[in-house]
């Protein structure tokens, strides 16, 4: 991007570009955050989480698409993934038992 013109024009053009990039960032963040609950639900199902346990996950139900929410979702996924990995053998055994 080549900037020519007065300082005010350059400043305005740069601010417009910053605004455009912030909008793009928010759109992408929203897409990522909207996809995370699907992954959370999969871990809940695999770990036999009750409805009560699911309701305690406040970030799952939040709709403010912020970096903070993204971090909360990421932390919850890591926690659930670790929980599942630790108890994987048990969960798989219960799954097989339920299928029979």
PDB file of C-alpha atoms in Angstrom, residues 43-45 47-56:
ATOM      1  CA  UNK A  43     -15.969 -34.444  24.347  1.00  0.00           C
ATOM      2  CA  UNK A  44     -18.993 -34.184  26.647  1.00  0.00           C
ATOM      3  CA  UNK A  45     -20.660 -37.072  24.840  1.00  0.00           C
ATOM      4  CA  UNK A  47     -16.970 -38.480  28.536  1.00  0.00           C
ATOM      5  CA  UNK A  48     -20.618 -39.149  29.454  1.00  0.00           C
ATOM      6  CA  UNK A  49     -21.135 -35.653  30.862  1.00  0.00           C
ATOM      7  CA  UNK A  50     -24.537 -35.078  32.439  1.00  0.00           C
ATOM      8  CA  UNK A  51     -26.774 -32.163  31.481  1.00  0.00           C
ATOM      9  CA  UNK A  52     -25.937 -30.544  34.809  1.00  0.00           C
ATOM     10  CA  UNK A  53     -22.209 -30.782  34.101  1.00  0.00           C
ATOM     11  CA  UNK A  54     -22.761 -29.297  30.652  1.00  0.00           C
ATOM     12  CA  UNK A  55     -24.761 -26.371  32.040  1.00  0.00           C
ATOM     13  CA  UNK A  56     -21.850 -25.364  34.273  1.00  0.00           C
TER      14      UNK A  56
END
